[in-house]
mmCIF file of C-alpha atoms in Angstrom:
data_model
loop_
_atom_site.group_PDB
_atom_site.id
_atom_site.type_symbol
_atom_site.label_atom_id
_atom_site.label_comp_id
_atom_site.label_asym_id
_atom_site.label_seq_id
_atom_site.Cartn_x
_atom_site.Cartn_y
_atom_site.Cartn_z
ATOM 1 C CA MET A 1 0.166 -0.010 0.449
ATOM 2 C CA ASP A 2 1.298 3.217 -0.798
ATOM 3 C CA HIS A 3 2.823 5.649 1.946
ATOM 4 C CA VAL A 4 -0.255 8.338 3.557
ATOM 5 C CA ARG A 5 -1.017 11.733 2.330
ATOM 6 C CA TYR A 6 -0.811 12.592 5.779
ATOM 7 C CA ILE A 7 -1.543 17.014 4.079
ATOM 8 C CA ASP A 8 -5.244 15.855 2.930
ATOM 9 C CA ARG A 9 -6.232 13.463 5.201
ATOM 10 C CA THR A 10 -5.507 16.633 8.210
ATOM 11 C CA THR A 11 -6.840 18.267 6.586
ATOM 12 C CA ALA A 12 -10.150 16.228 5.744
ATOM 13 C CA TYR A 13 -9.749 15.573 9.668
ATOM 14 C CA TYR A 14 -9.962 18.147 11.189
ATOM 15 C CA ARG A 15 -12.560 19.608 8.819
ATOM 16 C CA SER A 16 -14.464 16.623 10.383
ATOM 17 C CA GLN A 17 -13.787 17.585 13.897
ATOM 18 C CA GLY A 18 -14.511 21.422 12.811
ATOM 19 C CA TYR A 19 -11.683 23.210 12.292
ATOM 20 C CA ALA A 20 -13.260 26.299 9.951
ATOM 21 C CA LYS A 21 -9.386 27.009 9.474
ATOM 22 C CA SER A 22 -6.519 23.899 7.644
ATOM 23 C CA TYR A 23 -3.512 24.243 8.877
ATOM 24 C CA ALA A 24 -0.606 25.295 5.717
ATOM 25 C CA TRP A 25 2.390 23.263 5.831
ATOM 26 C CA ALA A 26 5.622 24.848 5.263
ATOM 27 C CA GLN A 27 6.198 24.356 1.050
ATOM 28 C CA HIS A 28 10.242 25.638 -0.164
ATOM 29 C CA ASP A 29 11.225 24.694 -3.734
ATOM 30 C CA ALA A 30 14.711 25.876 -2.557
ATOM 31 C CA VAL A 31 16.319 24.002 -0.815
ATOM 32 C CA PRO A 32 19.719 24.426 0.788
ATOM 33 C CA PHE A 33 23.076 21.094 0.202
ATOM 34 C CA THR A 34 25.784 20.716 3.510
ATOM 35 C CA PRO A 35 27.844 17.727 2.339
ATOM 36 C CA LEU A 36 29.976 16.262 4.744
ATOM 37 C CA SER A 37 32.797 17.675 5.456
ATOM 38 C CA LYS A 38 35.183 14.677 6.846
ATOM 39 C CA PRO A 39 34.709 10.701 6.443
ATOM 40 C CA LEU A 40 32.319 10.022 9.172
ATOM 41 C CA ALA A 41 34.837 7.911 11.205
ATOM 42 C CA GLN A 42 36.110 11.707 12.049
ATOM 43 C CA SER A 43 32.926 13.426 12.641
ATOM 44 C CA ARG A 44 30.525 14.076 15.768
ATOM 45 C CA VAL A 45 26.959 13.559 15.498
ATOM 46 C CA GLY A 46 24.261 14.717 16.595
ATOM 47 C CA LEU A 47 20.575 13.796 17.286
ATOM 48 C CA LEU A 48 17.595 16.506 17.739
ATOM 49 C CA SER A 49 14.225 14.946 17.883
ATOM 50 C CA THR A 50 10.484 16.167 18.651
ATOM 51 C CA SER A 51 9.255 13.258 20.601
ATOM 52 C CA GLU A 52 9.412 15.803 23.723
ATOM 53 C CA ILE A 53 12.063 12.972 25.245
ATOM 54 C CA ALA A 54 12.345 13.419 29.233
ATOM 55 C CA ILE A 55 14.128 12.026 32.244
ATOM 56 C CA ARG A 56 12.423 10.486 34.665
ATOM 57 C CA PHE A 57 13.563 11.661 38.254
ATOM 58 C CA ASP A 58 12.376 11.559 41.488
ATOM 59 C CA PRO A 59 12.216 14.946 42.335
ATOM 60 C CA ALA A 60 12.079 13.895 46.287
ATOM 61 C CA THR A 61 16.088 14.240 46.217
ATOM 62 C CA GLU A 62 16.746 15.146 42.723
ATOM 63 C CA GLN A 63 16.001 18.593 40.511
ATOM 64 C CA ASN A 64 14.870 17.289 36.507
ATOM 65 C CA PRO A 65 18.471 16.905 34.621
ATOM 66 C CA ILE A 66 16.372 19.143 31.248
ATOM 67 C CA VAL A 67 15.799 22.670 31.418
ATOM 68 C CA GLU A 68 13.624 24.151 29.622
ATOM 69 C CA GLN A 69 11.547 27.328 28.767
ATOM 70 C CA GLY A 70 8.254 25.850 28.830
ATOM 71 C CA PHE A 71 7.952 23.763 25.719
ATOM 72 C CA ARG A 72 8.982 26.400 23.419
ATOM 73 C CA ALA A 73 13.055 26.602 21.996
ATOM 74 C CA VAL A 74 15.200 23.104 21.744
ATOM 75 C CA TYR A 75 16.448 22.101 24.721
ATOM 76 C CA GLU A 76 19.344 19.549 26.347
ATOM 77 C CA LEU A 77 20.375 16.610 27.733
ATOM 78 C CA PRO A 78 23.068 14.572 29.017
ATOM 79 C CA ALA A 79 24.850 12.054 26.475
ATOM 80 C CA ASP A 80 25.734 9.942 29.410
ATOM 81 C CA VAL A 81 21.739 9.118 30.868
ATOM 82 C CA PRO A 82 20.839 5.379 31.368
ATOM 83 C CA THR A 83 18.465 5.124 28.377
ATOM 84 C CA ALA A 84 15.752 3.284 30.325
ATOM 85 C CA LYS A 85 15.556 6.073 32.351
ATOM 86 C CA LEU A 86 14.260 8.826 28.526
ATOM 87 C CA TYR A 87 10.938 8.326 28.483
ATOM 88 C CA SER A 88 8.186 10.620 25.903
ATOM 89 C CA ARG A 89 5.904 12.264 27.036
ATOM 90 C CA THR A 90 4.852 13.800 23.322
ATOM 91 C CA ALA A 91 0.926 11.968 22.298
ATOM 92 C CA SER A 92 1.422 13.079 19.102
ATOM 93 C CA PHE A 93 1.390 9.844 17.162
ATOM 94 C CA ASP A 94 -0.421 6.696 16.406
ATOM 95 C CA ARG A 95 -1.446 5.162 19.298
ATOM 96 C CA TYR A 96 -3.774 2.583 17.692
ATOM 97 C CA ALA A 97 -1.017 1.196 15.348
ATOM 98 C CA THR A 98 2.287 1.645 17.694
ATOM 99 C CA HIS A 99 4.229 2.187 21.687
ATOM 100 C CA LEU A 100 6.849 4.982 22.947
ATOM 101 C CA GLU A 101 7.689 2.022 25.229
ATOM 102 C CA ASP A 102 10.947 1.843 23.415
ATOM 103 C CA VAL A 103 12.322 5.544 22.742
ATOM 104 C CA ASN A 104 15.148 3.890 20.096
ATOM 105 C CA ALA A 105 12.139 3.376 17.811
ATOM 106 C CA PHE A 106 11.682 7.721 17.538
ATOM 107 C CA PHE A 107 15.064 8.770 19.307
ATOM 108 C CA PRO A 108 17.830 6.316 18.424
ATOM 109 C CA VAL A 109 20.699 7.157 21.521
ATOM 110 C CA ASP A 110 21.266 3.295 21.704
ATOM 111 C CA ARG A 111 21.072 3.031 18.196
ATOM 112 C CA LEU A 112 23.735 5.886 17.787
ATOM 113 C CA ARG A 113 26.186 5.029 21.137
ATOM 114 C CA GLU A 114 26.838 1.873 18.732
ATOM 115 C CA ALA A 115 27.739 3.683 15.748
ATOM 116 C CA VAL A 116 30.372 5.291 17.706
ATOM 117 C CA ALA A 117 31.402 2.159 19.786
ATOM 118 C CA ARG A 118 32.012 0.070 16.674
ATOM 119 C CA GLY A 119 33.493 3.945 14.756
ATOM 120 C CA ARG A 120 31.175 3.860 12.232
ATOM 121 C CA ILE A 121 31.381 7.401 13.459
ATOM 122 C CA GLY A 122 33.740 10.019 14.891
ATOM 123 C CA SER A 123 31.435 11.092 18.678
ATOM 124 C CA ILE A 124 28.591 12.220 20.411
ATOM 125 C CA PRO A 125 28.408 15.183 20.980
ATOM 126 C CA PRO A 126 28.442 15.026 25.793
ATOM 127 C CA ARG A 127 24.979 16.463 24.435
ATOM 128 C CA LEU A 128 21.305 15.035 23.024
ATOM 129 C CA TYR A 129 19.027 17.951 22.038
ATOM 130 C CA GLY A 130 14.305 18.005 22.295
ATOM 131 C CA ALA A 131 12.216 20.462 20.707
ATOM 132 C CA TYR A 132 8.871 20.484 20.669
ATOM 133 C CA ASN A 133 5.710 19.942 17.449
ATOM 134 C CA ASN A 134 5.422 23.648 16.474
ATOM 135 C CA TYR A 135 3.113 24.345 14.539
ATOM 136 C CA SER A 136 4.188 27.682 14.162
ATOM 137 C CA GLN A 137 6.220 28.371 10.964
ATOM 138 C CA ARG A 138 7.091 31.475 12.176
ATOM 139 C CA LYS A 139 9.262 30.655 15.926
ATOM 140 C CA VAL A 140 10.964 27.708 14.591
ATOM 141 C CA LEU A 141 12.559 29.940 12.306
ATOM 142 C CA GLU A 142 13.190 33.016 14.628
ATOM 143 C CA GLU A 143 13.815 31.124 18.280
ATOM 144 C CA GLU A 144 14.384 26.817 17.246
ATOM 145 C CA ALA A 145 16.019 26.592 14.384
ATOM 146 C CA PRO A 146 18.637 29.941 15.725
ATOM 147 C CA LYS A 147 18.781 27.424 19.328
ATOM 148 C CA ALA A 148 19.748 24.700 16.944
ATOM 149 C CA LEU A 149 22.152 26.022 15.549
ATOM 150 C CA ALA A 150 23.856 27.505 18.426
ATOM 151 C CA LEU A 151 24.138 24.496 19.922
ATOM 152 C CA ALA A 152 25.760 22.551 17.182
ATOM 153 C CA ARG A 153 28.358 25.031 16.951
ATOM 154 C CA ARG A 154 28.451 25.246 20.691
ATOM 155 C CA ASP A 155 29.206 21.060 20.710
ATOM 156 C CA GLU A 156 30.691 21.464 17.904
ATOM 157 C CA ILE A 157 28.724 19.186 15.426
ATOM 158 C CA ASP A 158 30.011 18.040 12.399
ATOM 159 C CA ALA A 159 26.318 16.278 11.227
ATOM 160 C CA ALA A 160 22.971 16.124 12.764
ATOM 161 C CA ILE A 161 20.748 12.666 12.547
ATOM 162 C CA LEU A 162 17.083 14.944 13.291
ATOM 163 C CA VAL A 163 13.291 12.725 13.888
ATOM 164 C CA PRO A 164 10.129 14.474 13.370
ATOM 165 C CA VAL A 165 7.715 12.102 15.467
ATOM 166 C CA MET B 1 11.338 18.894 12.757
ATOM 167 C CA SER B 2 11.740 19.404 8.386
ATOM 168 C CA LEU B 3 12.117 23.687 8.826
ATOM 169 C CA ILE B 4 15.110 23.042 11.671
ATOM 170 C CA ALA B 5 16.753 21.075 9.205
ATOM 171 C CA ARG B 6 17.091 23.884 6.402
ATOM 172 C CA TYR B 7 18.233 26.128 8.821
ATOM 173 C CA LEU B 8 21.089 23.760 10.181
ATOM 174 C CA GLU B 9 22.197 23.216 6.199
ATOM 175 C CA GLU B 10 22.243 26.651 5.215
ATOM 176 C CA HIS B 11 24.291 27.646 8.005
ATOM 177 C CA GLY B 12 26.659 24.450 7.228
ATOM 178 C CA ILE B 13 25.551 21.300 9.114
ATOM 179 C CA PRO B 14 24.506 18.268 7.015
ATOM 180 C CA THR B 15 21.761 16.564 8.258
ATOM 181 C CA VAL B 16 19.310 13.531 8.066
ATOM 182 C CA VAL B 17 15.447 13.720 8.423
ATOM 183 C CA ILE B 18 14.097 9.925 9.884
ATOM 184 C CA GLY B 19 10.401 10.465 9.174
ATOM 185 C CA THR B 20 7.197 7.946 8.152
ATOM 186 C CA ALA B 21 5.215 11.194 6.840
ATOM 187 C CA ARG B 22 6.629 11.367 3.098
ATOM 188 C CA ASP B 23 4.492 14.470 2.101
ATOM 189 C CA ILE B 24 5.126 16.920 4.866
ATOM 190 C CA VAL B 25 8.705 16.272 5.129
ATOM 191 C CA GLU B 26 8.911 16.983 0.770
ATOM 192 C CA THR B 27 6.606 19.933 1.206
ATOM 193 C CA CYS B 28 8.525 21.574 3.469
ATOM 194 C CA GLY B 29 12.105 20.062 0.857
ATOM 195 C CA VAL B 30 14.884 19.288 3.077
ATOM 196 C CA PRO B 31 18.817 18.562 2.161
ATOM 197 C CA ARG B 32 18.495 13.792 3.489
ATOM 198 C CA PHE B 33 15.164 12.222 4.293
ATOM 199 C CA LEU B 34 15.464 8.585 4.961
ATOM 200 C CA PHE B 35 11.803 7.802 4.547
ATOM 201 C CA VAL B 36 9.399 4.748 7.100
ATOM 202 C CA ASP B 37 6.584 3.561 6.373
ATOM 203 C CA PHE B 38 5.579 2.918 9.243
ATOM 204 C CA PRO B 39 3.281 4.857 12.196
ATOM 205 C CA LEU B 40 3.889 8.507 13.505
ATOM 206 C CA GLY B 41 5.486 7.363 16.210
ATOM 207 C CA SER B 42 7.929 5.066 14.849
ATOM 208 C CA PRO B 43 10.049 5.820 12.472
ATOM 209 C CA CYS B 44 13.269 5.046 13.504
ATOM 210 C CA GLY B 45 12.152 0.800 13.401
ATOM 211 C CA GLU B 46 9.875 -0.833 15.064
ATOM 212 C CA PRO B 47 9.360 -1.011 19.313
ATOM 213 C CA TRP B 48 11.922 -3.777 20.835
ATOM 214 C CA ASN B 49 13.469 -4.762 17.332
ATOM 215 C CA VAL B 50 16.823 -3.499 17.534
ATOM 216 C CA ALA B 51 18.208 -5.442 13.802
ATOM 217 C CA GLN B 52 15.275 -2.898 12.509
ATOM 218 C CA GLN B 53 16.931 -0.027 14.049
ATOM 219 C CA GLY B 54 20.703 -0.345 13.235
ATOM 220 C CA GLU B 55 19.408 -1.637 9.526
ATOM 221 C CA ILE B 56 17.159 2.182 9.560
ATOM 222 C CA PHE B 57 19.881 4.028 11.743
ATOM 223 C CA GLU B 58 23.027 2.896 9.103
ATOM 224 C CA MET B 59 20.690 4.115 6.160
ATOM 225 C CA ALA B 60 20.081 7.168 7.413
ATOM 226 C CA LEU B 61 24.417 7.369 7.893
ATOM 227 C CA GLY B 62 24.815 6.339 5.036
ATOM 228 C CA LEU B 63 22.761 9.465 3.817
ATOM 229 C CA LEU B 64 24.573 11.684 4.823
ATOM 230 C CA GLU B 65 27.785 10.117 3.315
ATOM 231 C CA SER B 66 25.970 9.229 -0.311
ATOM 232 C CA ALA B 67 24.049 12.211 -1.675
ATOM 233 C CA GLN B 68 25.428 14.398 -3.555
ATOM 234 C CA ALA B 69 22.348 16.490 -3.667
ATOM 235 C CA PRO B 70 19.553 18.298 -2.357
ATOM 236 C CA ARG B 71 15.839 16.479 -1.726
ATOM 237 C CA THR B 72 17.440 13.449 -1.133
ATOM 238 C CA THR B 73 15.241 10.634 -0.349
ATOM 239 C CA ARG B 74 16.133 6.719 0.628
ATOM 240 C CA ALA B 75 12.951 5.143 1.470
ATOM 241 C CA ALA B 76 13.871 1.780 3.836
ATOM 242 C CA GLY B 77 11.541 -0.473 2.250
ATOM 243 C CA PHE B 78 10.255 -2.242 5.386
ATOM 244 C CA ALA B 79 6.679 -3.220 6.279
ATOM 245 C CA TRP B 80 5.144 -2.719 9.231
ATOM 246 C CA SER B 81 4.769 -6.651 10.837
ATOM 247 C CA LYS B 82 1.792 -6.468 11.696
ATOM 248 C CA GLY B 83 0.147 -5.075 8.499
ATOM 249 C CA GLU B 84 -1.013 -1.965 6.935
ATOM 250 C CA GLY B 85 -4.195 -1.873 8.169
ATOM 251 C CA TRP B 86 -3.076 1.578 10.534
ATOM 252 C CA LYS B 87 -2.461 2.657 7.263
ATOM 253 C CA SER B 88 -6.333 3.542 6.508
ATOM 254 C CA LEU B 89 -7.159 4.966 9.806
ATOM 255 C CA VAL B 90 -5.181 6.850 11.300
ATOM 256 C CA PHE B 91 -7.124 10.317 11.669
ATOM 257 C CA THR B 92 -10.339 9.684 10.329
ATOM 258 C CA GLU B 93 -12.556 9.644 12.902
ATOM 259 C CA ALA B 94 -12.946 5.915 13.537
ATOM 260 C CA GLN B 95 -9.846 6.607 15.255
ATOM 261 C CA PRO B 96 -9.440 10.179 17.309
ATOM 262 C CA TYR B 97 -6.231 11.052 16.718
ATOM 263 C CA GLN B 98 -5.497 12.102 20.543
ATOM 264 C CA SER B 99 -7.402 11.285 23.403
ATOM 265 C CA VAL B 100 -10.534 13.252 24.490
ATOM 266 C CA GLU B 101 -7.788 14.223 28.127
ATOM 267 C CA VAL B 102 -4.623 14.867 25.559
ATOM 268 C CA GLN B 103 -6.947 17.713 23.955
ATOM 269 C CA GLN B 104 -8.279 18.819 26.772
ATOM 270 C CA ALA B 105 -4.892 19.693 28.343
ATOM 271 C CA TRP B 106 -3.638 20.640 25.096
ATOM 272 C CA LEU B 107 -6.624 23.727 25.051
ATOM 273 C CA GLU B 108 -6.109 24.188 29.262
ATOM 274 C CA ARG B 109 -2.437 24.796 27.967
ATOM 275 C CA LYS B 110 -3.035 27.079 24.669
ATOM 276 C CA GLU B 111 -5.472 29.076 27.423
ATOM 277 C CA LYS B 112 -2.322 29.283 29.822
ATOM 278 C CA TYR B 113 -0.530 30.698 27.804
ATOM 279 C CA ARG B 114 -2.751 33.209 25.638
ATOM 280 C CA GLN B 115 -3.409 34.567 29.708
ATOM 281 C CA LEU B 116 0.214 35.170 29.690
ATOM 282 C CA ARG B 117 0.441 36.054 26.740
ATOM 283 C CA ALA B 118 -2.141 39.096 27.483
ATOM 284 C CA LYS B 119 -0.348 40.006 30.439
ATOM 285 C CA GLY B 120 2.826 40.847 28.982
ATOM 286 C CA LYS B 121 4.793 37.099 30.707
ATOM 287 C CA LEU B 122 5.641 36.115 26.992
#
């Protein structure tokens, strides 16, 4: 079966739910391109996802390891966090077809670590990164994208794996 | 996320997007896209299928290396193990996308945000 046309499907769905205005998805003709500057085995590769990834912690004894600005902008997690402590807070997924119990199905942190361990990529930065599904394209371009770039430069990232969820 | 990919790339950082919503990502237009034809929520492989996740991750790395021009899409080629019934059901009235509780929480969050804005606190 061919892939789902989400733009048409969601437009019809939200119209049936009583929303009069349909969402205008971003559409661009020109697309930028930057080749890798060095082999992956020497590159530092970052991971960013909109899965609202978070860290379980005990509020009685620990502080939230994630510093966020109220569901805005890109945020960071320590890269050495045990995978078992990671979870997703998002409700934006097909809850009838799948689940979010295995973070590696949407935030492939163990696959990333394995790639470093076997020398496939050079290294990962000291942080993992999260973002939110933001309906405002203006806010993404004015707040989130520049924040992502600033973090990528600070952490000297050579390439990024981006996972929209 | 596609917009962030474009922004990073414009500023000299190569990216690869791993995603399930082919039309949304390709309409926005990104440099490199690994399309995984799975339900929303599992773009990087089926939960607990480590071997498949590893193959998908390697395809994404391969795309970083091999793409020569923008709008390079590669289809991962895996089929969802429980069949493709989800494709005709997602975003239909038969399967409300979000639960009533989630929708309610979203509306409350939106209202709180609107109030903070009105008070000039955001």
